[in-house]
mmCIF file of C-alpha atoms in Angstrom:
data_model
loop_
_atom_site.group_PDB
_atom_site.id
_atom_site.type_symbol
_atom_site.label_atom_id
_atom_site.label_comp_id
_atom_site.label_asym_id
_atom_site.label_seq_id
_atom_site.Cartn_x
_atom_site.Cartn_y
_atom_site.Cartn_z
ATOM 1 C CA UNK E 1 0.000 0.000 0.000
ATOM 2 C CA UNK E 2 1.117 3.469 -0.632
ATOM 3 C CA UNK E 3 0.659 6.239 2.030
ATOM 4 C CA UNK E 4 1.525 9.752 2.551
ATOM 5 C CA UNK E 5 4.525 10.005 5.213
ATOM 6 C CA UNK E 6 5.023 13.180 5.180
ATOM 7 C CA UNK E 7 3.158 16.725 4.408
ATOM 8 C CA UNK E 8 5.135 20.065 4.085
ATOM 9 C CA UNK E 9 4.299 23.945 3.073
ATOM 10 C CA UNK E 10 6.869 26.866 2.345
ATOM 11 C CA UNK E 11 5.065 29.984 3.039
ATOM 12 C CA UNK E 12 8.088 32.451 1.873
ATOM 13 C CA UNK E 13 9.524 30.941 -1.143
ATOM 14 C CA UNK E 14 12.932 29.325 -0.639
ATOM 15 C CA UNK E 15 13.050 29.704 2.793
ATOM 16 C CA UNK E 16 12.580 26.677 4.872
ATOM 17 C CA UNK E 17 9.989 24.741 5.019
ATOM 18 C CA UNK E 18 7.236 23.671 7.647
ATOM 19 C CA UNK E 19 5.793 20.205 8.316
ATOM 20 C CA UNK E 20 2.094 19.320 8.397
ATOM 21 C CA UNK E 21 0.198 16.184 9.793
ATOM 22 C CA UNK E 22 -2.611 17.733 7.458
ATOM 23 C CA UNK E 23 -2.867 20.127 4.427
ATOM 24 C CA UNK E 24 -5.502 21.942 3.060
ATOM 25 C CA UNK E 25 -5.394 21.474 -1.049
ATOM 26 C CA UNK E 26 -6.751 25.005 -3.183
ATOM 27 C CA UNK E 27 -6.638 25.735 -6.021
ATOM 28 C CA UNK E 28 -2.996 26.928 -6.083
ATOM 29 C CA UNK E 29 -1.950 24.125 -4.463
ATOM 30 C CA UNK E 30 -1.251 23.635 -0.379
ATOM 31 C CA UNK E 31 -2.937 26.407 1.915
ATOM 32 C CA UNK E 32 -0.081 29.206 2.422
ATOM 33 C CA UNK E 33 2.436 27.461 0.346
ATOM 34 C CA UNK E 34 4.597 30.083 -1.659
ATOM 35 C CA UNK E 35 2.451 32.758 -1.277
ATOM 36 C CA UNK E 36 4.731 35.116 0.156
ATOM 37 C CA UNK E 37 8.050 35.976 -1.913
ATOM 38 C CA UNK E 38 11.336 37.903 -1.778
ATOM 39 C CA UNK E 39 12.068 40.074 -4.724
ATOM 40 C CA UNK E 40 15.545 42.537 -4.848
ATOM 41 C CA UNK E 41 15.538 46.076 -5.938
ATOM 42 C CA UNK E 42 14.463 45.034 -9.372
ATOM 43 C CA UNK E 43 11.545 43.135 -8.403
ATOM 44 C CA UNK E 44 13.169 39.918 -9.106
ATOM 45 C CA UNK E 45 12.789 36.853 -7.535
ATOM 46 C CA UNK E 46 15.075 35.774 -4.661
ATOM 47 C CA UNK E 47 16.086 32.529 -3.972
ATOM 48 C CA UNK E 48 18.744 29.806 -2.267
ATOM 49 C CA UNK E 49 20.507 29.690 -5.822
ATOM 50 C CA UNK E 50 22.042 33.361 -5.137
ATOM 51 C CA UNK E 51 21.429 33.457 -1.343
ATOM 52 C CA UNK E 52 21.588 30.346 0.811
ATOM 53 C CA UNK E 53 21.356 32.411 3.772
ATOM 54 C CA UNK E 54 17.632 31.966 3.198
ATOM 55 C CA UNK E 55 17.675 28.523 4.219
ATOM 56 C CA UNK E 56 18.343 30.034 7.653
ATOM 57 C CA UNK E 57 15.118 31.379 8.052
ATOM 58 C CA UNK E 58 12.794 28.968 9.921
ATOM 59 C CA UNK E 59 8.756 30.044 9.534
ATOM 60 C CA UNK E 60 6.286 28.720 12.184
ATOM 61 C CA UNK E 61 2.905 29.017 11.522
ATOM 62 C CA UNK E 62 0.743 31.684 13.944
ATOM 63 C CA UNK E 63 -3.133 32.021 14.526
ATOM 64 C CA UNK E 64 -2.700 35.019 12.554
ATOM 65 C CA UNK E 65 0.570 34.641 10.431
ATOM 66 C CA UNK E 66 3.876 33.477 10.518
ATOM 67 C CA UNK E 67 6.891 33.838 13.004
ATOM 68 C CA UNK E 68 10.491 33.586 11.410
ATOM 69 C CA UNK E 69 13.143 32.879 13.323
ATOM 70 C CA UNK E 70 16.803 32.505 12.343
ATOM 71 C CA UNK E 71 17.837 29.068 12.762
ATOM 72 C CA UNK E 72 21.925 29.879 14.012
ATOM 73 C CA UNK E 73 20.675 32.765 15.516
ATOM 74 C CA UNK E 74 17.380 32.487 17.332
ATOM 75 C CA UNK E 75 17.460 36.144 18.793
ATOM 76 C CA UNK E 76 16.882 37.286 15.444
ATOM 77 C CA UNK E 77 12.541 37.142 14.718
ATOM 78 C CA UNK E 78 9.756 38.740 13.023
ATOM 79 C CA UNK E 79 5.865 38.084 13.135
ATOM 80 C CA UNK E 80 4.539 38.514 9.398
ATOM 81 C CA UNK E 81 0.860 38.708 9.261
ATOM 82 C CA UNK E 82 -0.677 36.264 6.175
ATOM 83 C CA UNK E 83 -1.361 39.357 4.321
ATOM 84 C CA UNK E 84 0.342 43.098 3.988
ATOM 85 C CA UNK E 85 -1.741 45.590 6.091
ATOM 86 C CA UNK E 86 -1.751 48.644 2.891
ATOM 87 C CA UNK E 87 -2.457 48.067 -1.114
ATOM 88 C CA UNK E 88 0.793 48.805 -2.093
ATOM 89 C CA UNK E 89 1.079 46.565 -5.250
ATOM 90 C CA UNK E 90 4.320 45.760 -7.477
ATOM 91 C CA UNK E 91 4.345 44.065 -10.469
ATOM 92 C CA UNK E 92 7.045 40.767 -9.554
ATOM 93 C CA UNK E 93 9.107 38.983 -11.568
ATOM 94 C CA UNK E 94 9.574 35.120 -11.356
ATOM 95 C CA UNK E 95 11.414 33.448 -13.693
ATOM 96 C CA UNK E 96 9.514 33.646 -17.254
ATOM 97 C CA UNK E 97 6.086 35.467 -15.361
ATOM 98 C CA UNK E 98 5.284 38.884 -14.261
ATOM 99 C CA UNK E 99 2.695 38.842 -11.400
ATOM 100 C CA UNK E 100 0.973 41.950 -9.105
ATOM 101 C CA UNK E 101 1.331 41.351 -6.020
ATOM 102 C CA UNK E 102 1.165 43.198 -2.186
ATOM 103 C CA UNK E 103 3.933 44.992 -0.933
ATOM 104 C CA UNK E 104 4.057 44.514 3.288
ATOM 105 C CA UNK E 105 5.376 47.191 5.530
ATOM 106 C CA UNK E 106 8.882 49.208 5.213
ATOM 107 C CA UNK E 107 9.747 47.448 8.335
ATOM 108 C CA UNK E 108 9.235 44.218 7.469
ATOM 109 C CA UNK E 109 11.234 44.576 4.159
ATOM 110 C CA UNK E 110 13.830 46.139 6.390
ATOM 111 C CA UNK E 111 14.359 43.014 8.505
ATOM 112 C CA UNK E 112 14.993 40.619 5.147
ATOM 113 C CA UNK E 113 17.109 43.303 4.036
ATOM 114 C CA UNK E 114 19.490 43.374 6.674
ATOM 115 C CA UNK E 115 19.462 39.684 7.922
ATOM 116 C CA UNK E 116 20.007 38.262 4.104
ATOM 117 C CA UNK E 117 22.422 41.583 3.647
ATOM 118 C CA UNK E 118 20.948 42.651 0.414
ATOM 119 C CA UNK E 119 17.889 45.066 -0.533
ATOM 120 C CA UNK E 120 14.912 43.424 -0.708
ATOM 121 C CA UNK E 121 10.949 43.370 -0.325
ATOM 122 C CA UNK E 122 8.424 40.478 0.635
ATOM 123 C CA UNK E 123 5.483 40.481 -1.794
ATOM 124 C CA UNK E 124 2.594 38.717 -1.194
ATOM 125 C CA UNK E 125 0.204 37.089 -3.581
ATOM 126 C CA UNK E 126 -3.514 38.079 -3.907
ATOM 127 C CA UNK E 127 -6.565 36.239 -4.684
ATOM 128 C CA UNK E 128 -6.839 38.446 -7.886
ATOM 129 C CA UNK E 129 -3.768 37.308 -9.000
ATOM 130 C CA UNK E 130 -4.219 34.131 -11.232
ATOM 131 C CA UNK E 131 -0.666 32.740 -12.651
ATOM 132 C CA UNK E 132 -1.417 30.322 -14.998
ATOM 133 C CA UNK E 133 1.418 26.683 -14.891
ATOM 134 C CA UNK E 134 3.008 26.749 -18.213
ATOM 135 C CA UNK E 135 0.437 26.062 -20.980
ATOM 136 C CA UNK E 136 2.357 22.813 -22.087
ATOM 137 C CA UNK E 137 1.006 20.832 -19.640
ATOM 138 C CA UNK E 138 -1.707 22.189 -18.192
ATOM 139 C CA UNK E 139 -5.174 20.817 -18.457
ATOM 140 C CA UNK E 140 -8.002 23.257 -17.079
ATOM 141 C CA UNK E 141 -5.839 26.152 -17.242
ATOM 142 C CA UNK E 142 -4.694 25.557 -13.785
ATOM 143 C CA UNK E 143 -2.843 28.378 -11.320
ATOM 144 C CA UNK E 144 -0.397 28.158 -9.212
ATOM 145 C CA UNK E 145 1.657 30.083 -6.463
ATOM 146 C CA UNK E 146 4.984 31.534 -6.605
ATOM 147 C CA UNK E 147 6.577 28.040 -6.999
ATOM 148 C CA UNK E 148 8.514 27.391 -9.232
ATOM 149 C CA UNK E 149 6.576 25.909 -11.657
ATOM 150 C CA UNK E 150 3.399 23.563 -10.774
ATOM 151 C CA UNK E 151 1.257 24.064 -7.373
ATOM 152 C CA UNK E 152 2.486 20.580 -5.685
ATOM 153 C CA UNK E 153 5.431 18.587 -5.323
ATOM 154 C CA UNK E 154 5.608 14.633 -4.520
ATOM 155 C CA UNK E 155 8.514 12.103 -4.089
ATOM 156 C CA UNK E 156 8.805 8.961 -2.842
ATOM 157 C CA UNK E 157 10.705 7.857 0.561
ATOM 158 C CA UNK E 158 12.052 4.679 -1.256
ATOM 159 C CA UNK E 159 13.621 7.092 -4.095
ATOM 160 C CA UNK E 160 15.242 9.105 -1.370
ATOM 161 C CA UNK E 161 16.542 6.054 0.174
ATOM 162 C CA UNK E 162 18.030 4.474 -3.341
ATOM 163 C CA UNK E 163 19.484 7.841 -3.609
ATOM 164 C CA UNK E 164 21.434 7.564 -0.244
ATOM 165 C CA UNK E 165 22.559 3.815 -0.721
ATOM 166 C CA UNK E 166 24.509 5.400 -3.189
ATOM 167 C CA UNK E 167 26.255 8.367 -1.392
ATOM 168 C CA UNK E 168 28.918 8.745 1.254
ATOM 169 C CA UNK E 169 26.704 11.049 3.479
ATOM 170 C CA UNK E 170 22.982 10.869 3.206
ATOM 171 C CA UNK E 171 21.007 13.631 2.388
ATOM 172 C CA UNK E 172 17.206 14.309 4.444
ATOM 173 C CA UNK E 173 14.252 15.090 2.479
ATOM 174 C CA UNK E 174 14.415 18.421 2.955
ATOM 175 C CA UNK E 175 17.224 19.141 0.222
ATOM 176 C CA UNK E 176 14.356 18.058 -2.150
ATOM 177 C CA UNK E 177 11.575 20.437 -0.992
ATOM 178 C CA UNK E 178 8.678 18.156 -1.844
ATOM 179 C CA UNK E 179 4.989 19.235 -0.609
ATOM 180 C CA UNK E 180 4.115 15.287 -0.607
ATOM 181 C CA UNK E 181 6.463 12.373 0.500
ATOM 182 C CA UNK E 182 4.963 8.447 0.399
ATOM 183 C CA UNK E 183 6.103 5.411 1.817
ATOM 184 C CA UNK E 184 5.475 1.854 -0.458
ATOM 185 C CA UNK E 185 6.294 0.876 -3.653
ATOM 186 C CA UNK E 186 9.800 0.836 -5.883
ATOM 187 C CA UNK E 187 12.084 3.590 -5.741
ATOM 188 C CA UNK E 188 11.014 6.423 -8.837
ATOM 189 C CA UNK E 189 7.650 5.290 -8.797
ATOM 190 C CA UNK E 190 6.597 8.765 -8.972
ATOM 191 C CA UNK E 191 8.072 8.411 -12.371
ATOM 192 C CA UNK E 192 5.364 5.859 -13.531
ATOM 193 C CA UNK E 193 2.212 7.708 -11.496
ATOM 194 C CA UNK E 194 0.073 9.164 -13.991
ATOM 195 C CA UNK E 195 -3.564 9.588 -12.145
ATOM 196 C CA UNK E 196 -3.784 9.070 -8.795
ATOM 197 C CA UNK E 197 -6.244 9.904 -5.947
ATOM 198 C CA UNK E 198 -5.748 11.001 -2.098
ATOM 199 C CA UNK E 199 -9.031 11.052 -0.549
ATOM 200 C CA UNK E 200 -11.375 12.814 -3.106
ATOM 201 C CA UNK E 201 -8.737 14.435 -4.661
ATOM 202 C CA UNK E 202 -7.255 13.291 -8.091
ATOM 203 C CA UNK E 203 -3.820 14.393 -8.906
ATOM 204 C CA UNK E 204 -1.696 14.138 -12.281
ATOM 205 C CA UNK E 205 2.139 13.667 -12.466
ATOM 206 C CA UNK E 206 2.970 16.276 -15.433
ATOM 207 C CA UNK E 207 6.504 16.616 -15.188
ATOM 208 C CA UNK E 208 9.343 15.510 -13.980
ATOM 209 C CA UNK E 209 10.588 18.445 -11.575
ATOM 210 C CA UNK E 210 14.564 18.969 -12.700
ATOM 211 C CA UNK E 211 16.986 20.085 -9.721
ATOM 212 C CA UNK E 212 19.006 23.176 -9.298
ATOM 213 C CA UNK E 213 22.274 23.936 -7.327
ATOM 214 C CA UNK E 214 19.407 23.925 -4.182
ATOM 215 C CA UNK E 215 19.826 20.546 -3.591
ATOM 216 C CA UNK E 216 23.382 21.024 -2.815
ATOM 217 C CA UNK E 217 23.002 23.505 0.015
ATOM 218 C CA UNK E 218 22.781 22.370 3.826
ATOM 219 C CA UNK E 219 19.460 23.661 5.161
ATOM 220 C CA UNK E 220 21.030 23.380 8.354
ATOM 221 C CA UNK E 221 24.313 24.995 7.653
ATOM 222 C CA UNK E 222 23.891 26.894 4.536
ATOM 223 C CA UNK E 223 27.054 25.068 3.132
ATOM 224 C CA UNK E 224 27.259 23.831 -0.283
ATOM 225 C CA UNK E 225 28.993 21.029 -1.613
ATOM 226 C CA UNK E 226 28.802 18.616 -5.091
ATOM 227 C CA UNK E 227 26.287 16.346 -3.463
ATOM 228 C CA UNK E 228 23.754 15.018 -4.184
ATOM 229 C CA UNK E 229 24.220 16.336 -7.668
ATOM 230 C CA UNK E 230 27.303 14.230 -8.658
ATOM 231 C CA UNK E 231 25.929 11.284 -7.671
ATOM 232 C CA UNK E 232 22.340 11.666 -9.313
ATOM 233 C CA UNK E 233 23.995 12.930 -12.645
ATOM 234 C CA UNK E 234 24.908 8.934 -12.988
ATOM 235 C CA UNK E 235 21.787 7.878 -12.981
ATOM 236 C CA UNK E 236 19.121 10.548 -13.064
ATOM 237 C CA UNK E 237 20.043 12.668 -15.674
ATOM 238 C CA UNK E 238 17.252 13.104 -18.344
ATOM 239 C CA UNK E 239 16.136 16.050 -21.248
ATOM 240 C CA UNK E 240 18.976 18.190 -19.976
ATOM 241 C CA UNK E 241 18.584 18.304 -16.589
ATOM 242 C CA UNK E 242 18.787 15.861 -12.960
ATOM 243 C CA UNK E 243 15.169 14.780 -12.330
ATOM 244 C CA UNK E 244 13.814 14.146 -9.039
ATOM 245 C CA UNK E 245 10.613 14.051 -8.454
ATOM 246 C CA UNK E 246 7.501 14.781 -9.566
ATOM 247 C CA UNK E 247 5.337 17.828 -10.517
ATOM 248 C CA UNK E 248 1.386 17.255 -9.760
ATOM 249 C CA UNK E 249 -1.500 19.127 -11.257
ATOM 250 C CA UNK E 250 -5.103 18.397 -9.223
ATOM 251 C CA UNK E 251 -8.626 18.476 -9.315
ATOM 252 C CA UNK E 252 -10.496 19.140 -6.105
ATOM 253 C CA UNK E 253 -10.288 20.696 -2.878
ATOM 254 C CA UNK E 254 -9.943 19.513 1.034
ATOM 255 C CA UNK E 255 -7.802 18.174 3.100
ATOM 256 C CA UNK E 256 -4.947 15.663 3.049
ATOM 257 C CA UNK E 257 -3.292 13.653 6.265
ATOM 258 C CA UNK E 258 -0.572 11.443 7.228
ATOM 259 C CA UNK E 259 -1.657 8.274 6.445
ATOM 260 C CA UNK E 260 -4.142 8.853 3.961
ATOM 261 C CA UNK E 261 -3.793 5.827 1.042
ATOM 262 C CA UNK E 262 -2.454 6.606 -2.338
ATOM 263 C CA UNK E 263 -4.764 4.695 -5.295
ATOM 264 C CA UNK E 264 -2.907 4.705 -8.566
ATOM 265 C CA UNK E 265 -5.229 5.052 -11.208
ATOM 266 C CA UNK E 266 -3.138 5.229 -14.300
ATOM 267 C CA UNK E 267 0.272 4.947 -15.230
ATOM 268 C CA UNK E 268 2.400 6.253 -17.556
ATOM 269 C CA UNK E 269 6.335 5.073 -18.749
ATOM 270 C CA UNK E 270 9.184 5.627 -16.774
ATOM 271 C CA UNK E 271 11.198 8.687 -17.618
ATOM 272 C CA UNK E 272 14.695 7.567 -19.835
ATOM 273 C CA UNK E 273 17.182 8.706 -17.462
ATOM 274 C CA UNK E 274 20.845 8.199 -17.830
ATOM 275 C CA UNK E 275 24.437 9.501 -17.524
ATOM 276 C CA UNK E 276 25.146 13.421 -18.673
ATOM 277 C CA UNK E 277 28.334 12.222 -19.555
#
C-alpha cells in the first residue's frame, strides 16, 4: 500500500519549510504554500541559488501569520501577518512570469534586508492574482503560487533512500523540498504515477521536476557542496537536466493527512534517465 509520510508547506519561497500532519489542497496548491516571496531592488525573484542564507530562516505558523526565526541565531525574529496591512502593489518577476502582487510594511522589508544583507521586499500574492502553470502541460488552465513551476510537489521515501545507498553522506528530504512524500512501492515510482487519488482528490504527475544547485546547500548549515548532484547525474540525468521528483497538477479541494492511502489510477512510462556524460 502506498501512504503519505510526510506533508510540508513553504510559506516564503525558498526559505525553509514547515511540516504538516494535514494540508488543506486550493486551487494553487497547499494552503499558504509560496504565497509570500522575496524580490531585490528590481523586483526579481530571490532565492537559495544566489542566497543560501535563506535557508536560515525557519517560519512557524501563527493564529494570525507566521513567526520567522533565524535558525543559528534564534534572537533574530519577526511576526509577518498572512497578508500586507496597505495596497501597495508591485508588479514581480519570477522566472519567465510577471505577477501583481502586495507589498508589506517598510519594516518588514527592512528586517529581510538586513538579515540576508541585500535590498529586498516580501510580496505577497492576492486572490486576484491568477498565474497560470506553463500552458504545455496544463489541463483546465490551472494556477499556481509563486513556486517554481506547478502548485504541488511529490517524491517517494524509497527514491530518497536508493538515492542515499549510493552516497557517502545521506542527504534528508528536505534538500528536495517536496509538498508530498509516500512510503510503499519501488524507488522512482513517482516516475510511472500518472492519475492518482488522495481522498477525493485526483492528482496528475505532469513533469518531472529537474533540480538546481538547491539541492546542494545544507538547510542546516547553509554550506554547499557537489552532493547530491554528482551522484544523481549517474543515474538521473534526463532532457537536460537531474530529475527528481515529480510535478502534480489536481482536481479538487480539502484536506490531506498522514496516512491517507495513495490509489494509482493510471500509469504512464518511466522517464529515460541516464548519464550526462
Amino acid at each position: 500500500m502506498l501512504s503519505v509520510s510526510e506533508l510540508y508547506i513553504y510559506p516564503i519561497k525558498s526559505l525553509s519549510g514547515i511540516a504538516l500532519n494535514s494540508a488543506t489542497i486550493t486551487s494553487r496548491g497547499f494552503k499558504y504554500d509560496r504565497r509570500l516571496m522575496l524580490v531585490d531592488a528590481n523586483n526579481q525573484c530571490l532565492t537559495q541559488r544566489d542566497l543560501p542564507e535563506m535557508a536560515m530562516l525557519q517560519p512557524a505558523i501563527e493564529d494570525d501569520g507566521f513567526s520567522i526565526v533565524h535558525k543559528q541565531v534564534p534572537s533574530r525574529s519577526i511576526f509577518i501577518p498572512h497578508q500586507p496591512a496597505g495596497n501597495l502593489r508591485a508588479d514581480v518577476t519570477i522566472w519567465d512570469d510577471i505577477c501583481t502582487g502586495q507589498v508589506y510594511d517598510p519594516y518588514i522589508n527592512d528586517w529581510f534586508t538586513e538579515v540576508l544583507n541585500t535590498s529586498c521586499r516580501l510580496i505577497y500574492m492576492p486572490d486576484t492574482t491568477e498565474r497560470e502553470v506553463d500552458k504545455m502541460y496544463a489541463q483546465n488552465r490551472e494556477v499556481t503560487s509563486f513556486a517554481d513551476e506547478y502548485p504541488v510537489l511529490i517524491i517517494g521515501q524509497a527514491s530518497l533512500d536508493d538515492l542515499n545507498g549510493r552516497l557517502e553522506i545521506p542527504v534528508p528530504i528536505n534538500r528536495f523540498r517536496p509538498n508530498i512524500v509516500f512510503t510503499g512501492g519501488a524507488p522512482f515510482l513517482e516516475d510511472e504515477m500518472n492519475e492518482f487519488l488522495i481522498g477525493d482528490i485526483t492528482f496528475n504527475a505532469v513533469k518531472p521536476c529537474k533540480r538546481c544547485v538547491i539541492i546542494t546547500i545544507n538547510q542546516n548549515t547553509k554550506e554547499k557542496s557537489k552532493e547530491p548532484s554528482k551522484t544523481l547525474a549517474t543515474y538521473r540525468f534526463h532532457d537536460k537536466g537531474i530529475c527528481f521528483g515529480q510535478n502534480l497538477l489536481h482536481r479538487g479541494d480539502g484536506e490531506i493527512q498522514m496516512g491517507d492511502e495513495i490509489e494509482i489510477k493510471s500509469y504512464q512510462p518511466p522517464i529515460n534517465c541516464n548519464n550526462k556524460s
